[in-house]
PDB file of C-alpha atoms in Angstrom:
ATOM      1  CA  MET A   1     102.326  98.846 114.119  1.00 62.00           C
ATOM      2  CA  ASN A   2      99.297  99.900 116.087  1.00 91.00           C
ATOM      3  CA  TRP A   3      97.924 102.438 113.600  1.00 97.00           C
ATOM      4  CA  MET A   4      97.737  99.680 111.012  1.00 97.00           C
ATOM      5  CA  ASP A   5      95.828  97.430 113.375  1.00 97.00           C
ATOM      6  CA  GLU A   6      93.207 100.162 113.724  1.00 97.00           C
ATOM      7  CA  ILE A   7      92.318  99.576 110.087  1.00 98.00           C
ATOM      8  CA  SER A   8      89.556  97.056 109.456  1.00 98.00           C
ATOM      9  CA  TRP A   9      91.186  95.011 106.728  1.00 98.00           C
ATOM     10  CA  SER A  10      88.944  92.960 104.467  1.00 96.00           C
ATOM     11  CA  PRO A  11      89.098  89.145 104.657  1.00 96.00           C
ATOM     12  CA  GLU A  12      91.547  89.398 101.731  1.00 96.00           C
ATOM     13  CA  GLY A  13      93.709  91.777 103.774  1.00 98.00           C
ATOM     14  CA  LEU A  14      92.798  94.834 101.717  1.00 98.00           C
ATOM     15  CA  VAL A  15      91.400  98.292 102.311  1.00 98.00           C
ATOM     16  CA  PRO A  16      89.791 100.537  99.668  1.00 98.00           C
ATOM     17  CA  ALA A  17      91.799 103.675  98.883  1.00 98.00           C
ATOM     18  CA  ILE A  18      90.512 106.879  97.304  1.00 98.00           C
ATOM     19  CA  ALA A  19      93.047 109.276  95.774  1.00 98.00           C
ATOM     20  CA  GLN A  20      92.068 112.926  95.563  1.00 98.00           C
ATOM     21  CA  ASP A  21      94.061 115.680  93.887  1.00 98.00           C
ATOM     22  CA  VAL A  22      95.288 118.062  96.572  1.00 97.00           C
ATOM     23  CA  ALA A  23      95.164 121.050  94.236  1.00 95.00           C
ATOM     24  CA  SER A  24      91.914 120.622  92.306  1.00 95.00           C
ATOM     25  CA  GLY A  25      90.042 118.534  94.855  1.00 97.00           C
ATOM     26  CA  ARG A  26      89.054 116.141  92.097  1.00 98.00           C
ATOM     27  CA  VAL A  27      88.736 112.481  92.939  1.00 98.00           C
ATOM     28  CA  LEU A  28      91.312 110.901  90.668  1.00 98.00           C
ATOM     29  CA  MET A  29      91.029 107.156  91.187  1.00 98.00           C
ATOM     30  CA  PHE A  30      90.020 104.315  93.431  1.00 98.00           C
ATOM     31  CA  ALA A  31      92.214 101.329  94.230  1.00 98.00           C
ATOM     32  CA  TRP A  32      93.057  98.877  96.991  1.00 98.00           C
ATOM     33  CA  MET A  33      95.914  98.612  99.469  1.00 98.00           C
ATOM     34  CA  ASN A  34      97.269  95.792 101.554  1.00 98.00           C
ATOM     35  CA  ARG A  35      99.510  96.282 104.581  1.00 98.00           C
ATOM     36  CA  ASP A  36     102.647  96.248 102.505  1.00 98.00           C
ATOM     37  CA  ALA A  37     101.297  98.856 100.082  1.00 98.00           C
ATOM     38  CA  LEU A  38     100.276 101.143 102.912  1.00 98.00           C
ATOM     39  CA  ALA A  39     103.602 100.717 104.707  1.00 97.00           C
ATOM     40  CA  ARG A  40     105.514 101.571 101.538  1.00 98.00           C
ATOM     41  CA  THR A  41     103.246 104.550 100.922  1.00 98.00           C
ATOM     42  CA  ILE A  42     104.082 105.952 104.337  1.00 98.00           C
ATOM     43  CA  GLU A  43     107.801 105.161 104.043  1.00 98.00           C
ATOM     44  CA  SER A  44     108.277 106.559 100.547  1.00 98.00           C
ATOM     45  CA  GLY A  45     105.661 109.301 100.508  1.00 98.00           C
ATOM     46  CA  GLU A  46     104.428 107.931  97.186  1.00 98.00           C
ATOM     47  CA  ALA A  47     101.212 105.992  96.688  1.00 98.00           C
ATOM     48  CA  HIS A  48     101.514 102.229  96.483  1.00 98.00           C
ATOM     49  CA  TYR A  49      98.511 100.003  95.877  1.00 98.00           C
ATOM     50  CA  TRP A  50      97.710  96.328  95.632  1.00 98.00           C
ATOM     51  CA  SER A  51      96.725  95.381  92.118  1.00 97.00           C
ATOM     52  CA  ARG A  52      93.951  92.837  92.426  1.00 94.00           C
ATOM     53  CA  SER A  53      94.028  92.036  88.709  1.00 93.00           C
ATOM     54  CA  ARG A  54      97.777  91.422  88.682  1.00 94.00           C
ATOM     55  CA  GLN A  55      97.950  90.208  92.282  1.00 97.00           C
ATOM     56  CA  ARG A  56     101.023  92.212  93.070  1.00 97.00           C
ATOM     57  CA  LEU A  57     102.271  95.381  94.709  1.00 98.00           C
ATOM     58  CA  TRP A  58     101.867  98.356  92.438  1.00 97.00           C
ATOM     59  CA  HIS A  59     103.919 101.504  92.847  1.00 98.00           C
ATOM     60  CA  LYS A  60     101.594 103.934  91.097  1.00 98.00           C
ATOM     61  CA  GLY A  61     103.471 105.497  88.192  1.00 97.00           C
ATOM     62  CA  GLU A  62     106.182 102.841  88.097  1.00 96.00           C
ATOM     63  CA  GLU A  63     105.694 102.509  84.329  1.00 93.00           C
ATOM     64  CA  SER A  64     104.034 105.777  83.376  1.00 94.00           C
ATOM     65  CA  GLY A  65     106.017 108.094  85.624  1.00 96.00           C
ATOM     66  CA  HIS A  66     102.704 109.393  86.909  1.00 97.00           C
ATOM     67  CA  THR A  67     103.514 108.917  90.548  1.00 98.00           C
ATOM     68  CA  GLN A  68     101.460 110.359  93.373  1.00 98.00           C
ATOM     69  CA  ARG A  69     103.117 112.256  96.205  1.00 98.00           C
ATOM     70  CA  VAL A  70     100.971 111.813  99.279  1.00 98.00           C
ATOM     71  CA  GLN A  71     100.234 114.993 101.206  1.00 98.00           C
ATOM     72  CA  GLU A  72      97.700 113.578 103.584  1.00 98.00           C
ATOM     73  CA  LEU A  73      96.294 110.203 104.577  1.00 98.00           C
ATOM     74  CA  ARG A  74      92.902 109.856 106.246  1.00 98.00           C
ATOM     75  CA  LEU A  75      90.864 107.016 107.713  1.00 98.00           C
ATOM     76  CA  ASP A  76      87.086 106.873 107.877  1.00 98.00           C
ATOM     77  CA  CYS A  77      84.799 106.340 110.856  1.00 98.00           C
ATOM     78  CA  ASP A  78      84.564 102.581 110.437  1.00 97.00           C
ATOM     79  CA  GLY A  79      88.292 102.313 109.799  1.00 98.00           C
ATOM     80  CA  ASP A  80      87.734 100.462 106.571  1.00 97.00           C
ATOM     81  CA  VAL A  81      88.487 103.071 103.890  1.00 98.00           C
ATOM     82  CA  VAL A  82      91.494 105.370 103.434  1.00 98.00           C
ATOM     83  CA  LEU A  83      91.619 108.699 101.628  1.00 98.00           C
ATOM     84  CA  LEU A  84      94.812 110.060 100.107  1.00 98.00           C
ATOM     85  CA  SER A  85      95.402 113.663  99.125  1.00 98.00           C
ATOM     86  CA  VAL A  86      98.033 113.545  96.419  1.00 98.00           C
ATOM     87  CA  GLU A  87     100.110 115.647  94.091  1.00 98.00           C
ATOM     88  CA  GLN A  88      99.588 113.900  90.779  1.00 98.00           C
ATOM     89  CA  GLN A  89     102.768 113.914  88.686  1.00 97.00           C
ATOM     90  CA  GLY A  90     102.106 114.698  85.042  1.00 97.00           C
ATOM     91  CA  GLY A  91      98.516 115.632  85.854  1.00 97.00           C
ATOM     92  CA  ILE A  92      97.413 112.202  84.670  1.00 97.00           C
ATOM     93  CA  ALA A  93      96.086 109.537  87.020  1.00 98.00           C
ATOM     94  CA  CYS A  94      94.189 107.316  84.593  1.00 98.00           C
ATOM     95  CA  HIS A  95      95.715 104.642  82.394  1.00 96.00           C
ATOM     96  CA  THR A  96      93.599 106.028  79.529  1.00 97.00           C
ATOM     97  CA  GLY A  97      95.759 109.175  79.580  1.00 97.00           C
ATOM     98  CA  ARG A  98      93.135 111.300  81.306  1.00 98.00           C
ATOM     99  CA  GLU A  99      93.472 113.386  84.450  1.00 98.00           C
ATOM    100  CA  ARG A 100      91.146 111.134  86.404  1.00 98.00           C
ATOM    101  CA  CYS A 101      89.484 107.764  86.086  1.00 98.00           C
ATOM    102  CA  PHE A 102      86.011 109.249  86.612  1.00 98.00           C
ATOM    103  CA  PHE A 103      85.788 110.711  83.111  1.00 98.00           C
ATOM    104  CA  ARG A 104      82.252 109.524  82.364  1.00 98.00           C
ATOM    105  CA  ARG A 105      79.144 111.354  83.556  1.00 98.00           C
ATOM    106  CA  TYR A 106      75.626 109.992  83.718  1.00 98.00           C
ATOM    107  CA  GLU A 107      73.269 111.908  81.431  1.00 98.00           C
ATOM    108  CA  ASP A 108      69.734 110.774  80.642  1.00 96.00           C
ATOM    109  CA  GLY A 109      70.351 107.059  80.714  1.00 96.00           C
ATOM    110  CA  ARG A 110      73.866 106.916  79.339  1.00 97.00           C
ATOM    111  CA  TRP A 111      77.475 107.491  80.294  1.00 98.00           C
ATOM    112  CA  VAL A 112      79.003 110.463  78.494  1.00 98.00           C
ATOM    113  CA  VAL A 113      82.765 110.948  78.277  1.00 98.00           C
ATOM    114  CA  THR A 114      83.467 114.472  79.518  1.00 98.00           C
ATOM    115  CA  ASP A 115      87.236 114.538  79.940  1.00 98.00           C
ATOM    116  CA  PRO A 116      89.847 114.692  77.177  1.00 98.00           C
ATOM    117  CA  VAL A 117      92.768 112.323  76.729  1.00 98.00           C
ATOM    118  CA  LEU A 118      95.790 114.428  77.691  1.00 97.00           C
ATOM    119  CA  LYS A 119      98.392 111.962  76.474  1.00 96.00           C
ATOM    120  CA  ASP A 120      98.167 108.908  74.254  1.00 95.00           C
ATOM    121  CA  PRO A 121      98.462 105.748  76.394  1.00 95.00           C
ATOM    122  CA  GLY A 122     100.764 104.352  73.704  1.00 92.00           C
ATOM    123  CA  ASP A 123     103.188 107.167  74.451  1.00 92.00           C
ATOM    124  CA  ILE A 124     102.770 106.817  78.188  1.00 92.00           C
ATOM    125  CA  TYR A 125     103.528 103.117  78.388  1.00 88.00           C
ATOM    126  CA  SER A 126     105.947 102.603  75.484  1.00 74.00           C
ATOM    127  CA  LYS A 127     108.976 103.680  77.483  1.00 57.00           C
TER     128      LYS A 127
ATOM    129  CA  MET B   1      68.799  99.334  81.294  1.00 62.00           C
ATOM    130  CA  ASN B   2      71.940  99.488  79.256  1.00 91.00           C
ATOM    131  CA  TRP B   3      73.813 102.080  81.303  1.00 97.00           C
ATOM    132  CA  MET B   4      73.515  99.802  84.305  1.00 97.00           C
ATOM    133  CA  ASP B   5      74.921  96.878  82.391  1.00 97.00           C
ATOM    134  CA  GLU B   6      78.009  98.966  81.634  1.00 97.00           C
ATOM    135  CA  ILE B   7      78.823  98.823  85.322  1.00 98.00           C
ATOM    136  CA  SER B   8      81.061  95.966  86.415  1.00 98.00           C
ATOM    137  CA  TRP B   9      79.123  94.731  89.415  1.00 98.00           C
ATOM    138  CA  SER B  10      80.968  92.678  92.015  1.00 96.00           C
ATOM    139  CA  PRO B  11      80.087  89.003  92.459  1.00 96.00           C
ATOM    140  CA  GLU B  12      77.757  90.181  95.251  1.00 96.00           C
ATOM    141  CA  GLY B  13      76.067  92.574  92.813  1.00 98.00           C
ATOM    142  CA  LEU B  14      77.582  95.692  94.355  1.00 98.00           C
ATOM    143  CA  VAL B  15      79.613  98.671  93.227  1.00 98.00           C
ATOM    144  CA  PRO B  16      81.651 100.976  95.489  1.00 98.00           C
ATOM    145  CA  ALA B  17      80.290 104.523  95.718  1.00 98.00           C
ATOM    146  CA  ILE B  18      82.189 107.632  96.775  1.00 98.00           C
ATOM    147  CA  ALA B  19      80.189 110.689  97.857  1.00 98.00           C
ATOM    148  CA  GLN B  20      81.852 114.076  97.468  1.00 98.00           C
ATOM    149  CA  ASP B  21      80.457 117.405  98.638  1.00 98.00           C
ATOM    150  CA  VAL B  22      79.678 119.493  95.581  1.00 97.00           C
ATOM    151  CA  ALA B  23      80.395 122.751  97.403  1.00 95.00           C
ATOM    152  CA  SER B  24      83.531 122.029  99.426  1.00 95.00           C
ATOM    153  CA  GLY B  25      84.923 119.227  97.278  1.00 97.00           C
ATOM    154  CA  ARG B  26      85.468 117.183 100.415  1.00 98.00           C
ATOM    155  CA  VAL B  27      85.091 113.437 100.185  1.00 98.00           C
ATOM    156  CA  LEU B  28      82.285 112.771 102.647  1.00 98.00           C
ATOM    157  CA  MET B  29      81.848 109.019 102.748  1.00 98.00           C
ATOM    158  CA  PHE B  30      82.241 105.695 101.016  1.00 98.00           C
ATOM    159  CA  ALA B  31      79.502 103.087 100.680  1.00 98.00           C
ATOM    160  CA  TRP B  32      78.156 100.429  98.346  1.00 98.00           C
ATOM    161  CA  MET B  33      75.272 100.318  95.904  1.00 98.00           C
ATOM    162  CA  ASN B  34      73.366  97.505  94.291  1.00 98.00           C
ATOM    163  CA  ARG B  35      71.217  97.917  91.176  1.00 98.00           C
ATOM    164  CA  ASP B  36      68.166  98.822  93.183  1.00 98.00           C
ATOM    165  CA  ALA B  37      70.025 101.478  95.175  1.00 98.00           C
ATOM    166  CA  LEU B  38      71.416 103.025  92.016  1.00 98.00           C
ATOM    167  CA  ALA B  39      68.046 102.977  90.268  1.00 97.00           C
ATOM    168  CA  ARG B  40      66.384 104.685  93.214  1.00 98.00           C
ATOM    169  CA  THR B  41      69.193 107.234  93.391  1.00 98.00           C
ATOM    170  CA  ILE B  42      68.581 108.186  89.772  1.00 98.00           C
ATOM    171  CA  GLU B  43      64.797 108.186  90.137  1.00 98.00           C
ATOM    172  CA  SER B  44      64.642 110.193  93.342  1.00 98.00           C
ATOM    173  CA  GLY B  45      67.728 112.356  92.973  1.00 98.00           C
ATOM    174  CA  GLU B  46      68.738 111.332  96.505  1.00 98.00           C
ATOM    175  CA  ALA B  47      71.535 108.928  97.353  1.00 98.00           C
ATOM    176  CA  HIS B  48      70.522 105.376  98.171  1.00 98.00           C
ATOM    177  CA  TYR B  49      73.054 102.756  99.180  1.00 98.00           C
ATOM    178  CA  TRP B  50      73.136  99.069 100.052  1.00 98.00           C
ATOM    179  CA  SER B  51      73.983  98.542 103.682  1.00 97.00           C
ATOM    180  CA  ARG B  52      76.214  95.498 103.834  1.00 94.00           C
ATOM    181  CA  SER B  53      76.043  95.345 107.636  1.00 93.00           C
ATOM    182  CA  ARG B  54      72.250  95.482 107.712  1.00 94.00           C
ATOM    183  CA  GLN B  55      71.791  93.740 104.349  1.00 97.00           C
ATOM    184  CA  ARG B  56      69.131  96.151 103.188  1.00 97.00           C
ATOM    185  CA  LEU B  57      68.507  99.188 101.030  1.00 98.00           C
ATOM    186  CA  TRP B  58      69.498 102.359 102.793  1.00 97.00           C
ATOM    187  CA  HIS B  59      68.096 105.739 101.836  1.00 98.00           C
ATOM    188  CA  LYS B  60      70.856 107.925 103.211  1.00 98.00           C
ATOM    189  CA  GLY B  61      69.357 110.283 105.787  1.00 97.00           C
ATOM    190  CA  GLU B  62      66.193 108.236 106.285  1.00 96.00           C
ATOM    191  CA  GLU B  63      66.677 108.428 110.057  1.00 93.00           C
ATOM    192  CA  SER B  64      68.940 111.424 110.482  1.00 94.00           C
ATOM    193  CA  GLY B  65      67.403 113.698 107.860  1.00 96.00           C
ATOM    194  CA  HIS B  66      70.894 114.092 106.430  1.00 97.00           C
ATOM    195  CA  THR B  67      69.933 113.200 102.899  1.00 98.00           C
ATOM    196  CA  GLN B  68      72.194 113.743  99.905  1.00 98.00           C
ATOM    197  CA  ARG B  69      70.864 115.443  96.786  1.00 98.00           C
ATOM    198  CA  VAL B  70      72.848 114.099  93.855  1.00 98.00           C
ATOM    199  CA  GLN B  71      74.143 116.719  91.444  1.00 98.00           C
ATOM    200  CA  GLU B  72      76.328 114.478  89.358  1.00 98.00           C
ATOM    201  CA  LEU B  73      77.046 110.774  88.956  1.00 98.00           C
ATOM    202  CA  ARG B  74      80.281 109.514  87.427  1.00 98.00           C
ATOM    203  CA  LEU B  75      81.715 106.131  86.480  1.00 98.00           C
ATOM    204  CA  ASP B  76      85.393 105.242  86.406  1.00 98.00           C
ATOM    205  CA  CYS B  77      87.490 103.800  83.583  1.00 98.00           C
ATOM    206  CA  ASP B  78      87.005 100.190  84.624  1.00 97.00           C
ATOM    207  CA  GLY B  79      83.317 100.732  85.219  1.00 98.00           C
ATOM    208  CA  ASP B  80      83.545  99.379  88.720  1.00 97.00           C
ATOM    209  CA  VAL B  81      83.349 102.483  90.937  1.00 98.00           C
ATOM    210  CA  VAL B  82      80.847 105.358  90.961  1.00 98.00           C
ATOM    211  CA  LEU B  83      81.393 108.899  92.196  1.00 98.00           C
ATOM    212  CA  LEU B  84      78.546 111.076  93.409  1.00 98.00           C
ATOM    213  CA  SER B  85      78.659 114.845  93.788  1.00 98.00           C
ATOM    214  CA  VAL B  86      76.108 115.668  96.440  1.00 98.00           C
ATOM    215  CA  GLU B  87      74.514 118.496  98.357  1.00 98.00           C
ATOM    216  CA  GLN B  88      74.740 117.251 101.917  1.00 98.00           C
ATOM    217  CA  GLN B  89      71.652 118.208 103.922  1.00 97.00           C
ATOM    218  CA  GLY B  90      72.513 119.441 107.411  1.00 97.00           C
ATOM    219  CA  GLY B  91      76.188 119.524 106.520  1.00 97.00           C
ATOM    220  CA  ILE B  92      76.648 116.185 108.274  1.00 97.00           C
ATOM    221  CA  ALA B  93      77.403 112.974 106.398  1.00 98.00           C
ATOM    222  CA  CYS B  94      78.876 110.847 109.193  1.00 98.00           C
ATOM    223  CA  HIS B  95      76.918 108.904 111.781  1.00 96.00           C
ATOM    224  CA  THR B  96      79.286 110.307 114.405  1.00 97.00           C
ATOM    225  CA  GLY B  97      77.786 113.755 113.796  1.00 97.00           C
ATOM    226  CA  ARG B  98      80.727 115.030 111.795  1.00 98.00           C
ATOM    227  CA  GLU B  99      80.743 116.603 108.348  1.00 98.00           C
ATOM    228  CA  ARG B 100      82.566 113.655 106.826  1.00 98.00           C
ATOM    229  CA  CYS B 101      83.559 110.136 107.704  1.00 98.00           C
ATOM    230  CA  PHE B 102      87.240 110.835 107.001  1.00 98.00           C
ATOM    231  CA  PHE B 103      87.798 112.773 110.210  1.00 98.00           C
ATOM    232  CA  ARG B 104      91.056 111.066 111.198  1.00 98.00           C
ATOM    233  CA  ARG B 105      94.435 112.042 109.774  1.00 98.00           C
ATOM    234  CA  TYR B 106      97.630 110.039 109.904  1.00 98.00           C
ATOM    235  CA  GLU B 107     100.351 111.810 111.882  1.00 98.00           C
ATOM    236  CA  ASP B 108     103.619 110.175 112.901  1.00 96.00           C
ATOM    237  CA  GLY B 109     102.299 106.683 113.438  1.00 96.00           C
ATOM    238  CA  ARG B 110      98.847 107.443 114.762  1.00 97.00           C
ATOM    239  CA  TRP B 111      95.384 108.543 113.646  1.00 98.00           C
ATOM    240  CA  VAL B 112      94.490 111.998 114.920  1.00 98.00           C
ATOM    241  CA  VAL B 113      90.889 113.222 115.007  1.00 98.00           C
ATOM    242  CA  THR B 114      90.843 116.555 113.198  1.00 98.00           C
ATOM    243  CA  ASP B 115      87.148 117.275 112.706  1.00 98.00           C
ATOM    244  CA  PRO B 116      84.663 118.366 115.363  1.00 98.00           C
ATOM    245  CA  VAL B 117      81.351 116.701 116.149  1.00 98.00           C
ATOM    246  CA  LEU B 118      78.774 119.151 114.822  1.00 97.00           C
ATOM    247  CA  LYS B 119      75.774 117.467 116.383  1.00 96.00           C
ATOM    248  CA  ASP B 120      75.446 114.817 119.069  1.00 95.00           C
ATOM    249  CA  PRO B 121      74.520 111.480 117.477  1.00 95.00           C
ATOM    250  CA  GLY B 122      72.036 110.993 120.319  1.00 92.00           C
ATOM    251  CA  ASP B 123      70.176 114.059 119.094  1.00 92.00           C
ATOM    252  CA  ILE B 124      70.459 113.034 115.452  1.00 92.00           C
ATOM    253  CA  TYR B 125      69.016 109.576 115.864  1.00 89.00           C
ATOM    254  CA  SER B 126      66.605 109.991 118.780  1.00 74.00           C
ATOM    255  CA  LYS B 127      63.793 111.367 116.619  1.00 57.00           C
TER     256      LYS B 127
END
């Protein structure tokens, strides 16, 4: 697959992936993909990542139901970062139950939580 | 500096940084920061990164004039990625002379260039 070879994969065979909400424009999360994750993302239309902590393929939302339908996939100038525009199911991308992972803002030497928890993680992952 | 210690720095002492245009909401670029780069970003209000290819501090726009005034700095749930909302001077973030680095879109098995070159890189960097 030639388009995959145009990506500059890291020595570990990964590429950073940024997911942005197609409606709000908010950056929701940052994760990593390997070739398999990217191939499955294209095939299924739903975001798949490589979980570095669990060392396995991760179909985003597989437990929570908070899948991401990919509307657009972009590659940067150096070919070493991808950007996904997604429809975020449930409006929750973060495992803390918030819309996005970037829920802390720098203010005068500290990180301030600015975004509310929309759903209790205990309820999200107890299914 | 406690807020810096809340960041989960990589073994190389780096953290991924995503720069987003505060006006358009477009994701402009992706780079890396070390502690020094982040400290200087906060102090100066202008984005500084760590260039992995050149192994040195990089004040974005130092050659091109295309500096980034930081309006907001965010940290993600795991504390290992930062997100910057920036005013992009000159409206050009990419070294190719385009607004953003993510100027290629995936379409049916290939990467298609969708964004125009706004300024010839030869003119940007010849000063």
